[in-house]
Short mmCIF file of C-alpha atoms in Angstrom, two decimals:
data_model
loop_
_atom_site.label_atom_id
_atom_site.label_comp_id
_atom_site.label_asym_id
_atom_site.label_seq_id
_atom_site.Cartn_x
_atom_site.Cartn_y
_atom_site.Cartn_z
CA MET A 1271 0.01 0.00 0.01
CA ASP A 1272 1.47 3.36 -0.98
CA ALA A 1273 1.31 6.65 0.96
CA LEU A 1274 -1.76 7.89 -0.92
CA GLN A 1275 -3.69 4.71 -0.18
CA LEU A 1276 -2.74 4.92 3.51
CA ASP A 1277 -3.77 8.59 3.70
CA LEU A 1278 -7.08 7.85 2.00
CA ALA A 1279 -7.74 4.87 4.25
CA THR A 1280 -7.09 7.01 7.32
CA LEU A 1281 -9.40 9.75 6.09
CA VAL A 1282 -12.17 7.31 5.21
CA GLY A 1283 -11.87 5.71 8.64
CA ARG A 1284 -12.19 9.04 10.39
CA LEU A 1285 -15.12 10.10 8.19
CA GLN A 1286 -16.83 6.83 9.06
CA GLN A 1287 -16.28 7.61 12.74
CA VAL A 1288 -17.89 11.04 12.24
CA GLN A 1289 -20.90 9.36 10.62
CA ASP A 1290 -21.15 6.78 13.39
CA GLU A 1291 -21.12 9.56 15.99
CA GLY A 1292 -24.12 11.23 14.39
CA GLY A 1293 -22.55 13.62 11.89
CA TRP A 1294 -20.42 16.74 12.06
CA GLU A 1295 -22.49 18.39 14.78
CA HIS A 1296 -21.99 15.49 17.19
CA ALA A 1297 -18.56 14.20 16.25
CA CYS A 1298 -15.63 14.19 18.62
CA PRO A 1299 -13.71 17.49 18.27
CA ILE A 1300 -10.40 15.59 18.27
CA VAL A 1301 -11.48 13.54 15.25
CA LEU A 1302 -12.63 16.63 13.41
CA ASP A 1303 -9.33 18.41 14.18
CA ARG A 1304 -7.34 15.44 12.88
CA ILE A 1305 -9.32 15.42 9.64
CA LEU A 1306 -8.79 19.13 9.06
CA THR A 1307 -5.22 19.55 10.27
CA CYS A 1308 -3.64 16.16 9.49
CA ASP A 1309 -5.55 14.07 6.93
CA LEU A 1310 -6.56 16.73 4.40
CA PRO A 1311 -3.16 18.47 4.31
CA ARG A 1312 -1.44 15.08 3.78
CA LEU A 1313 -3.78 14.26 0.92
CA ARG A 1314 -3.23 17.70 -0.61
CA GLU A 1315 0.39 16.83 -1.42
CA HIS A 1316 -0.91 14.11 -3.77
CA LEU A 1317 -3.12 16.53 -5.73
CA SER A 1318 -2.25 18.14 -9.00
CA VAL A 1319 -1.77 21.91 -9.07
CA GLU A 1320 -5.14 22.24 -10.81
CA ALA A 1321 -6.98 20.15 -8.22
CA ALA A 1322 -5.38 22.12 -5.35
CA ALA A 1323 -6.47 25.36 -7.02
CA LEU A 1324 -10.06 24.10 -7.16
CA LEU A 1325 -9.96 23.38 -3.44
CA ASP A 1326 -8.56 26.83 -2.74
CA ALA A 1327 -11.35 28.42 -4.80
CA GLY A 1328 -14.05 26.63 -2.80
#
């Protein structure tokens, strides 16, 4: 399994945890923080310049 697959698997696992806890409003703040500060930035390094620009625009 390469780094991208590991990063995606981690993110999917944490998103599943958010869903299991009742959604974004009820999720553990630590899990949300890890998604936003760890998982998404790690995945960003795998994106093309164009894909990163689309994220920045949103």
